[in-house]
Every structure is written in structure tokens, then in C-alpha cells.
CSV table of C-alpha atoms in Angstrom, one decimal:
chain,number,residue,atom,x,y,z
A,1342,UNK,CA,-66.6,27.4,-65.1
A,1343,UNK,CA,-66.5,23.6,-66.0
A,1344,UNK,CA,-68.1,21.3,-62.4
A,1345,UNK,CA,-66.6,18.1,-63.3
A,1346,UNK,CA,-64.7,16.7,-60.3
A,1347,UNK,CA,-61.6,19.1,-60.4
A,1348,UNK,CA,-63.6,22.1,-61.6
A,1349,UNK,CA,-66.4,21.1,-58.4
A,1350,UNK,CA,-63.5,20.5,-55.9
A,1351,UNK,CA,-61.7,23.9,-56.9
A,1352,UNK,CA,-65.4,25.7,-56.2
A,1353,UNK,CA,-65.8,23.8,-53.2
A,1354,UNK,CA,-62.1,25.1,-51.7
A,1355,UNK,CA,-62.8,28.6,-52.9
A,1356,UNK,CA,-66.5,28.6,-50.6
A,1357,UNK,CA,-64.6,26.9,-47.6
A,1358,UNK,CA,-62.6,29.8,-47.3
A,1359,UNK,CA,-65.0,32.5,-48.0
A,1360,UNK,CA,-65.0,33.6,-51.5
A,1361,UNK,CA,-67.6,35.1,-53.1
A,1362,UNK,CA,-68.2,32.4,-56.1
A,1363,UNK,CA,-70.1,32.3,-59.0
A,1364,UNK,CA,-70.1,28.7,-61.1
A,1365,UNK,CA,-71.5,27.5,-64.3
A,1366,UNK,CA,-71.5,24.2,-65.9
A,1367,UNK,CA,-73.3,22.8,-69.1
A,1368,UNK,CA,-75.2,20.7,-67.2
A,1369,UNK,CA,-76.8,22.8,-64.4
A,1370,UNK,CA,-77.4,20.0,-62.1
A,1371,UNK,CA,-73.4,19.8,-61.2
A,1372,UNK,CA,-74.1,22.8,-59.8
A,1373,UNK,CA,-76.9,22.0,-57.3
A,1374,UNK,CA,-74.4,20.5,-54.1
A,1375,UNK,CA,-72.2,24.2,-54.7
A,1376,UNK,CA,-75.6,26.3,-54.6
A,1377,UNK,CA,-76.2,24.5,-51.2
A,1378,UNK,CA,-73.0,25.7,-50.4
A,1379,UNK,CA,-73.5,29.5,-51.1
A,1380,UNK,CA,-72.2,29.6,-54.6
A,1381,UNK,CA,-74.1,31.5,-57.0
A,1382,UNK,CA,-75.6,29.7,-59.9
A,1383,UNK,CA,-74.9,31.4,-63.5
A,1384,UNK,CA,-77.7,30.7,-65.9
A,1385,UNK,CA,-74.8,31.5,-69.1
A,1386,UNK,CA,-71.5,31.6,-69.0
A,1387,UNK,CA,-71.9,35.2,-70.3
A,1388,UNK,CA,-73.4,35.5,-66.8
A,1389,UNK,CA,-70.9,34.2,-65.0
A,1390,UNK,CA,-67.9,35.7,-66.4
A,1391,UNK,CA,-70.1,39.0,-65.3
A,1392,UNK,CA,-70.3,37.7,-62.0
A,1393,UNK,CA,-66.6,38.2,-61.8
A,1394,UNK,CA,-66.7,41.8,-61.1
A,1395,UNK,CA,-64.5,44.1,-62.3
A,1396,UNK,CA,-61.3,42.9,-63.4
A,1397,UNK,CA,-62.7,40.0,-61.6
A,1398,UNK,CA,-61.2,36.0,-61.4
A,1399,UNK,CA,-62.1,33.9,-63.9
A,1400,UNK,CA,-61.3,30.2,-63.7
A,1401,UNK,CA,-62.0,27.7,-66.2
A,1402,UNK,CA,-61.3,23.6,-65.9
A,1403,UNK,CA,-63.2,21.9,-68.8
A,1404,UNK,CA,-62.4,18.8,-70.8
A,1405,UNK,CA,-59.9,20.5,-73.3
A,1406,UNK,CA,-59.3,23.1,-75.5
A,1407,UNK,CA,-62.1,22.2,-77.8
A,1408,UNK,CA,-64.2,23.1,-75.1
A,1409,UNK,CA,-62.3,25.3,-73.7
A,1410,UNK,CA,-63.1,27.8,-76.8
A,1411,UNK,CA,-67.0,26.9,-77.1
A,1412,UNK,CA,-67.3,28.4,-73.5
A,1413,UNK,CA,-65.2,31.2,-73.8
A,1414,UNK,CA,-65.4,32.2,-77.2
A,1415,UNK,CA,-68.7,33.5,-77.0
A,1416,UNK,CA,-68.1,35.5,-74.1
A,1417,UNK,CA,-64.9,37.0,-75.7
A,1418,UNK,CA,-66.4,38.0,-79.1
A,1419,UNK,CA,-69.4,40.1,-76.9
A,1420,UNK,CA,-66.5,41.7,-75.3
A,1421,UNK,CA,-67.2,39.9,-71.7
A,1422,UNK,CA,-63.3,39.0,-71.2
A,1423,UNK,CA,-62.0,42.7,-71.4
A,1424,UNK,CA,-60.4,43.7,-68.3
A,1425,UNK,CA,-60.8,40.0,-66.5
A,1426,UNK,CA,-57.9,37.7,-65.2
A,1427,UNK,CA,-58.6,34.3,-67.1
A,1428,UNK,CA,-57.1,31.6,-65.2
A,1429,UNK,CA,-56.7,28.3,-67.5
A,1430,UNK,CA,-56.7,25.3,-65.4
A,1431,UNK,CA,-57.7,22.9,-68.5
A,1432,UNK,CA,-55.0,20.0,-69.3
A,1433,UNK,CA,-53.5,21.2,-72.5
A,1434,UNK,CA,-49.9,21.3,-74.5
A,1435,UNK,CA,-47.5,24.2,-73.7
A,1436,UNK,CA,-48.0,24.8,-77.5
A,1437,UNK,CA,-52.1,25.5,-76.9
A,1438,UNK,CA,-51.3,27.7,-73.5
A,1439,UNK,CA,-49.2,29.9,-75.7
A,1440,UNK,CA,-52.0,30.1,-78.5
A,1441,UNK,CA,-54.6,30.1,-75.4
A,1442,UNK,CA,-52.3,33.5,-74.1
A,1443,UNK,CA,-52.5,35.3,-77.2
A,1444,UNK,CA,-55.8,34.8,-77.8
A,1445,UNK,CA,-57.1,36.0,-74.5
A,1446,UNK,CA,-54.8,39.1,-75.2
A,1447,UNK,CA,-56.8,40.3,-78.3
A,1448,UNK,CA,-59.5,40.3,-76.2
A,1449,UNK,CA,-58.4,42.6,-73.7
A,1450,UNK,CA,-58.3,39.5,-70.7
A,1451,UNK,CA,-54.9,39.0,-68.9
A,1452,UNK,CA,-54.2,35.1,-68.8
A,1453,UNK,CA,-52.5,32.9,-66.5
A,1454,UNK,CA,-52.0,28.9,-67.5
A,1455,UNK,CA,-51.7,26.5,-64.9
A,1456,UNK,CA,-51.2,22.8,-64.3
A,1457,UNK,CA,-52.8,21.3,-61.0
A,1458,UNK,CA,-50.0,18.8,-59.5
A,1459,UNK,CA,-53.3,16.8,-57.2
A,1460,UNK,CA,-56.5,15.0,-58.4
A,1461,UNK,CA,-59.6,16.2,-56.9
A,1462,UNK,CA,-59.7,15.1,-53.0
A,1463,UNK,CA,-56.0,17.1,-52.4
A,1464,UNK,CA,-57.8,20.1,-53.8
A,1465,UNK,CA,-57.4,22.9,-50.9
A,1466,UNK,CA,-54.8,21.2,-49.7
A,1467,UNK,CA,-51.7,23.3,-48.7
A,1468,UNK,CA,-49.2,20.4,-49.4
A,1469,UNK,CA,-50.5,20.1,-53.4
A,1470,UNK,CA,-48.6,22.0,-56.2
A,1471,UNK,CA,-50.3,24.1,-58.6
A,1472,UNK,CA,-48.2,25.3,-61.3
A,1473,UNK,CA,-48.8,28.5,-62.6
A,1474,UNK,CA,-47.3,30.8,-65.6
A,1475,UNK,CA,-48.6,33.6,-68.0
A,1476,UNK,CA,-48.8,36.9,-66.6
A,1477,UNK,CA,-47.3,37.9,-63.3
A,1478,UNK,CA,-49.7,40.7,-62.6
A,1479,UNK,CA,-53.1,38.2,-62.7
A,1480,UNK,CA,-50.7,35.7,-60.5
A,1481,UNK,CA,-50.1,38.4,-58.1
A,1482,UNK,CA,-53.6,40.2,-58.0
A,1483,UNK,CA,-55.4,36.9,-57.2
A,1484,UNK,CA,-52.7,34.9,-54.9
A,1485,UNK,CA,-54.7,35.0,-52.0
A,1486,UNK,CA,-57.4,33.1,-54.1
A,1487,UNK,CA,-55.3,30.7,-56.0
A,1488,UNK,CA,-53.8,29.6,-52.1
A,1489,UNK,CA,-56.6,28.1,-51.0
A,1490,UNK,CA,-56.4,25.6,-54.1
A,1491,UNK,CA,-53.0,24.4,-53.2
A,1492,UNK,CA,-49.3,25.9,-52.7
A,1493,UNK,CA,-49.5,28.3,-56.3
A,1494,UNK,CA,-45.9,28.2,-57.6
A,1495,UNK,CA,-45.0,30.8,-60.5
A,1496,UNK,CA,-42.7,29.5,-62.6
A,1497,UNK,CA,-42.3,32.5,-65.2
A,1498,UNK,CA,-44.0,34.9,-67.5
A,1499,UNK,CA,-44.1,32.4,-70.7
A,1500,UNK,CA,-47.4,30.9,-71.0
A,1501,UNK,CA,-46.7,27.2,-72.0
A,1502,UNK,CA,-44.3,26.6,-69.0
A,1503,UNK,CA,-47.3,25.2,-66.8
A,1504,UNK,CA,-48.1,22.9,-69.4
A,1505,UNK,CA,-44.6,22.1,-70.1
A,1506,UNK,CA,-43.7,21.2,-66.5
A,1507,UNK,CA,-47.1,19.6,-66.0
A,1508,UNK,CA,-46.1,17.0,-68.6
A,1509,UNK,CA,-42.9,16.1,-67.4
A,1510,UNK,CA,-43.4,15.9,-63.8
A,1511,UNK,CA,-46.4,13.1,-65.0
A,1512,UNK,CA,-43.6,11.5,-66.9
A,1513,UNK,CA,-41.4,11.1,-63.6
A,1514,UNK,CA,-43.9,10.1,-61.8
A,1515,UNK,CA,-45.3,7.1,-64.1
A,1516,UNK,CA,-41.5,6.5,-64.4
A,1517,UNK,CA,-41.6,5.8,-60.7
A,1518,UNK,CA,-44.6,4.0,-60.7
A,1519,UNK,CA,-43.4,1.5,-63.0
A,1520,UNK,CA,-39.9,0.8,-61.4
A,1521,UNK,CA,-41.4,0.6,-58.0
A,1522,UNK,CA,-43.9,-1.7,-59.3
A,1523,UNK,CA,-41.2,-3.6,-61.1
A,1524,UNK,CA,-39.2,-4.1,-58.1
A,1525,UNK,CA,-42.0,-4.9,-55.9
A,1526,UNK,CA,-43.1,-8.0,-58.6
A,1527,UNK,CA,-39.5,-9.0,-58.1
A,1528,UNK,CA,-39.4,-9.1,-54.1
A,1529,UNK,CA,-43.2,-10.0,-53.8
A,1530,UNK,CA,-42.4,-13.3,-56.2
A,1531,UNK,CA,-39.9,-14.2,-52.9
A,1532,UNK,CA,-42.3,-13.7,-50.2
A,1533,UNK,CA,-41.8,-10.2,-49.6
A,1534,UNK,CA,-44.8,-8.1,-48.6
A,1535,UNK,CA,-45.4,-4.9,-50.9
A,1536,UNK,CA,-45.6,-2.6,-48.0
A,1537,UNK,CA,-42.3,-4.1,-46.7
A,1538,UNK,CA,-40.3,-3.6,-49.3
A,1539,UNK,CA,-41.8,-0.3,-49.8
A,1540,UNK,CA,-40.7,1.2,-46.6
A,1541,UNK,CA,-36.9,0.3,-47.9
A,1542,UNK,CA,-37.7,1.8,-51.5
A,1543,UNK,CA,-38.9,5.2,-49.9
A,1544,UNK,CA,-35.6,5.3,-47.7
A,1545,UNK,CA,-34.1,4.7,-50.9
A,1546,UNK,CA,-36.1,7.2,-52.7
A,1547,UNK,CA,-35.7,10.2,-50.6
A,1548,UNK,CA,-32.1,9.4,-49.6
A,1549,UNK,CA,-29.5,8.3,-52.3
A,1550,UNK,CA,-31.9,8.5,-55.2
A,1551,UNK,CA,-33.1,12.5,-54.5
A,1552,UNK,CA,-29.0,13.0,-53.6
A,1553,UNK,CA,-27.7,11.8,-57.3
A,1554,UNK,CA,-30.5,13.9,-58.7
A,1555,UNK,CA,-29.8,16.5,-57.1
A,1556,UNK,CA,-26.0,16.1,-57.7
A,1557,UNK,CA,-26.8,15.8,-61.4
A,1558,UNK,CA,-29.0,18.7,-62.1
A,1559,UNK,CA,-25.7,21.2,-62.4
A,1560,UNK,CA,-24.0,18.5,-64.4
A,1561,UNK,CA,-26.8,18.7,-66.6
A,1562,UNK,CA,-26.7,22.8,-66.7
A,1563,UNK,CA,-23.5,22.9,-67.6
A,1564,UNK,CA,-23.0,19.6,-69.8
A,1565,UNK,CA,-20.0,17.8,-68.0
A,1566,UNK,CA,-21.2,14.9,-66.9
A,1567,UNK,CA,-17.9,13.3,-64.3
A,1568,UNK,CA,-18.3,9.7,-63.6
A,1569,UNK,CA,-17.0,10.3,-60.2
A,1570,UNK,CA,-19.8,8.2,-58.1
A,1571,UNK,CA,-20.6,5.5,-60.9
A,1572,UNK,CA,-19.8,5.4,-64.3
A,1573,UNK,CA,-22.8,4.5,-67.4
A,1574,UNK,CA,-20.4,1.6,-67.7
A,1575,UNK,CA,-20.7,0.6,-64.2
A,1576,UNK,CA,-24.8,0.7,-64.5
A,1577,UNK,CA,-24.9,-1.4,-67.9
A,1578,UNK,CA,-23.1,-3.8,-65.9
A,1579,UNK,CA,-25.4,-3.3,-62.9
A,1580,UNK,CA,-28.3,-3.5,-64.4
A,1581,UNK,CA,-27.7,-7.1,-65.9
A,1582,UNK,CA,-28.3,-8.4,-62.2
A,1583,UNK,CA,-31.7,-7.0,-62.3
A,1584,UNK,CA,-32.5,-8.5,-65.6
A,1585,UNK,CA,-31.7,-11.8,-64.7
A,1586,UNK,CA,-33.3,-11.8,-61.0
A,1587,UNK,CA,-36.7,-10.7,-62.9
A,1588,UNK,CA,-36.6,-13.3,-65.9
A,1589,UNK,CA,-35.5,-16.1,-63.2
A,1590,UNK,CA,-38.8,-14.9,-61.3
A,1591,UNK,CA,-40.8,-15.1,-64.6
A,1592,UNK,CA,-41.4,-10.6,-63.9
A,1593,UNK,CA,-42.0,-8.7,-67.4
A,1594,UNK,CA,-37.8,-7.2,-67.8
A,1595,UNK,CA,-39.6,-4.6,-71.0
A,1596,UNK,CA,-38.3,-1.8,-68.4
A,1597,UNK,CA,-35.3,-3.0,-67.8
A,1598,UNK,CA,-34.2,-3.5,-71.6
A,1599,UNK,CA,-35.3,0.0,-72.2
A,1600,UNK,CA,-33.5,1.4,-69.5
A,1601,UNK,CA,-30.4,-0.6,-70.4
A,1602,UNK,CA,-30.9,-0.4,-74.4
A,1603,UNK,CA,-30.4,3.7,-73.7
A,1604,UNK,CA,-27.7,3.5,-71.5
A,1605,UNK,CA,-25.8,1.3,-74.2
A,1606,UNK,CA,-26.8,3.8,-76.2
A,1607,UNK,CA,-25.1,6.4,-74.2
A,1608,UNK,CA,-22.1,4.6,-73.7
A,1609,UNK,CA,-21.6,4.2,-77.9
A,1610,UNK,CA,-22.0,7.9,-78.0
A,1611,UNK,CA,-18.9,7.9,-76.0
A,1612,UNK,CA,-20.4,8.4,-72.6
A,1613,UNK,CA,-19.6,5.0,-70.8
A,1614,UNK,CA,-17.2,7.0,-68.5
A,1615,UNK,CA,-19.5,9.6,-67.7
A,1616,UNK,CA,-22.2,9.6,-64.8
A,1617,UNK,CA,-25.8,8.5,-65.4
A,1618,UNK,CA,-26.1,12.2,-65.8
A,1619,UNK,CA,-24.6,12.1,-69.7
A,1620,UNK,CA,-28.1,9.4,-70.2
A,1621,UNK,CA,-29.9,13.3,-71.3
A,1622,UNK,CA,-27.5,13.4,-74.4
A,1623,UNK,CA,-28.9,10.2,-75.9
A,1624,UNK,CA,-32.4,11.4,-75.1
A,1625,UNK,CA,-32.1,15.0,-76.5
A,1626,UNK,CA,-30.3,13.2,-79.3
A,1627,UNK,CA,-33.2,11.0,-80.3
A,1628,UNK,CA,-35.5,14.2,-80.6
A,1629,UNK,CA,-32.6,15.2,-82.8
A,1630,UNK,CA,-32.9,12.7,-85.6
């Protein structure tokens, strides 16, 4: 239900490998290029949550939950949602997902929330993540299905998780974005090629840069934070390199300063000694105040 370009691309994977599917969108014509490819065309979405079958797969991708609810909520007060798996794929808070869960629960529908980690072309795509959380019984009944999305991953039985890791994965990866676009104003401005210097950043990336994350993930769990491979007070000073190869290459430094402004402000909390690692205080701090 919903034949924008993620809700058409999840349809389209679900055909190429066989499944009986039944689609409806507002606008029927979205739904033309899926009929020529075997789906079946609901004239309602009353109809089409039908089509479903009992205890059936229901997947919805619309614009948001404002939408979400004038689909569904007719369908749920006529009692169409009783006994289906609802499968939420709409981009939403962690906060909504959990509202989203109970509310498909007083209407008799077991829910699953999920986040898709691809846009639409890496739909069907074995490599692409898609998040999933809610209940573990409509993750396990309709596994086979979800597969031919992308690689399902089941992070847990509460309903916002999806949502929740959804968000901050996005926020790592703009992260990224940005400092490998900073770096690549910085060598470009010298000549550099961007496809050059990228083949150095992914060595980077996937070698030192994935080993300190991965060396700081338990000294996040358990909140020690040893400044045995380079202390906050050794990246302030770092970091000050950076800012002045960027301003003497007339590159934007806005990143930089933030990044350095929070480690100062990790190392006033008394973490200057500590690893980059100790940086989460600061953050978690900041939500504090």
C-alpha cells in the first residue's frame, strides 16, 4: 500500500521473486507498470488489506504518519486489520512506531516497524539493510518475504528501535559525508583529484577508522574511556592542523570548529586524558541540560 518510488520498488522485488501481490495506491495510475507485472490491482484499500489472506502481509510505505492513519484507519475501524501482520515501512520517530504498535494492537493486527537502510534502486538487493522491530512472530512468519527486499535484520521486540536506529545510522552517514567532502575541498584546492584522494580515505575508512570504533564501542558500554591510543588532548591539538590547512585554502572550517568546540568541551569536563571515546559524555550531557 503507498506506490511512490520505495513503496513501487518494494512491489516490484516482491513479483520478481514470485509473490502473490496485491497493491493500492491513491492514485491508481502508479499502479499500471505493477499490473503489467502480475500484481493485482485493489480498487480500496479495504480491498487490498483483504487481498492479504488470512493472517496475510500487509505492507504499508506512504508519506508519513498523517497518511499513514487516513489509509489504515478506515480499514481498522471496519475490523479489516484483525488477525493481519502490518508491516510499517513509513519514515517515522521511534516515538510514533511505539504509538503506531499499540494502536495496531487494539485492533487485533500484529505490527512490525521497519526502517529501509537503501533508496529505491538497492531495493531487492541482498547487500541493503532493512531494519526491523515490533513483534517477533510477524518477523518470523513472513521472513521469507521480507528477504527479497533486502538482508531483514531484527533488532528487538520494542517497536521504536527501527526508527531509533534508522535515525542514527542517517546521522553517521551525513557525518561522513560532510568530512569526506571537507577533506576532499581541502586536497582538491592542491590539485588532488576527488577519486584519488578517495581511494586513500576508504583505506582509511575501513582500516584505522572502523578499528578505533570498534575499540570504543566497549569503552562506551562500560564508561571508562583509557586514553591509551590518543588522548582528547592530543586530537584538540591535532585538529588545529586541519583548521589552518582549510582557512589557508579559503575551505568553510564550520565542521572543524564544531568538532573541536566539543572536544574542548570534553576535555573541561575533565576528559582531556581520556580517548575520543569520553566525546559521548559531553554529548549525552548536552541532552542533559
Amino acid at each position: 500500500m503507498g506506490l511512490g518510488l520505495m513503496g513501487s520498488a518494494l512491489a516490484a522485488a516482491l513479483l520478481d521473486h514470485g509473490h502473490p501481490t496485491t497493491v493500492w495506491n491513491r492514485s491508481p495510475r502508479k499502479a499500471k507498470p505493477l499490473a503489467d507485472h502480475g500484481a493485482h490491482v485493489a480498487a480500496t484499500p479495504e480491498d487490498a488489506v483483504a487481498g492479504s489472506g488470512l493472517g496475510g502481509l500487509v505492507l504499508v510505505c506512504v508519506l508519513d504518519y498523517d497518511a499513514l492513519h487516513a489509509v489504515l484507519d478506515p480499514v481498522a475501524e471496519a475490523g479489516g486489520l484483525a488477525g493481519k501482520s502490518l508491516v510499517n515501512l513509513t519514515s517515522g520517530s521511534p516515538e510514533q512506531a511505539v504509538e503506531m504498535a499499540a494502536w495496531a494492537a487494539s485492533h487485533c493486527a500484529g505490527y512490525l516497524d521497519g526502517g529501509i537502510m537503501t533508496t529505491p534502486p538497492g531495493v531487492g538487493h541482498p547487500e541493503m539493510m532493512f531494519l526491523y522491530s515490533g513483534s517477533q512472530t510477524v518477523y518470523e512468519t513472513h521472513r521469507p518475504a521480507l528477504a527479497v527486499l533486502g538482508d531483514p535484520l531484527y533488532l528487538g521486540a520494542e517497536p521504536g528501535l527501527a526508527s531509533l536506529y534508522d535515525a542514527a545510522l542517517l546521522g553517521l552517514m551525513w557525518a561522513t559525508f560532510t568530512g569526506w567532502l571537507h577533506g576532499t575541498a581541502l586536497v582538491t584546492s592542491d590539485g588532488t583529484t576527488a577519486t584519488d584522494f578517495t581511494r586513500v580515505a576508504l583505506r582509511w575508512l575501513t582500516g584505522a577508522v572502523s578499528g578505533f570504533v570498534t575499540a570504543y564501542a566497549p569503552q562506551v558500554d562500560a564508561g571508562r574511556y583509557p586514553g591509551d591510543d590518543a588522548t582528547i588532548d592530543v586530537q584538540i591539538a591535532a585538529i588545529d592542523h586541519l583548521i589552518h590547512a582549510a582557512h589557508a585554502r579559503g575551505i568553510d572550517n564550520s565542521l572543524p570548529h564544531l568538532l573541536k568546540a566539543t572536544m574542548e568541551r570534553a576535555a573541561a569536563a575533565g576528559h582531556g586524558s581520556d580517548s575520543y571515546a569520553s566525546v559521548i559524555e559531553s554529548l549525552r550531557a548536552a541532552g542533559r541540560r
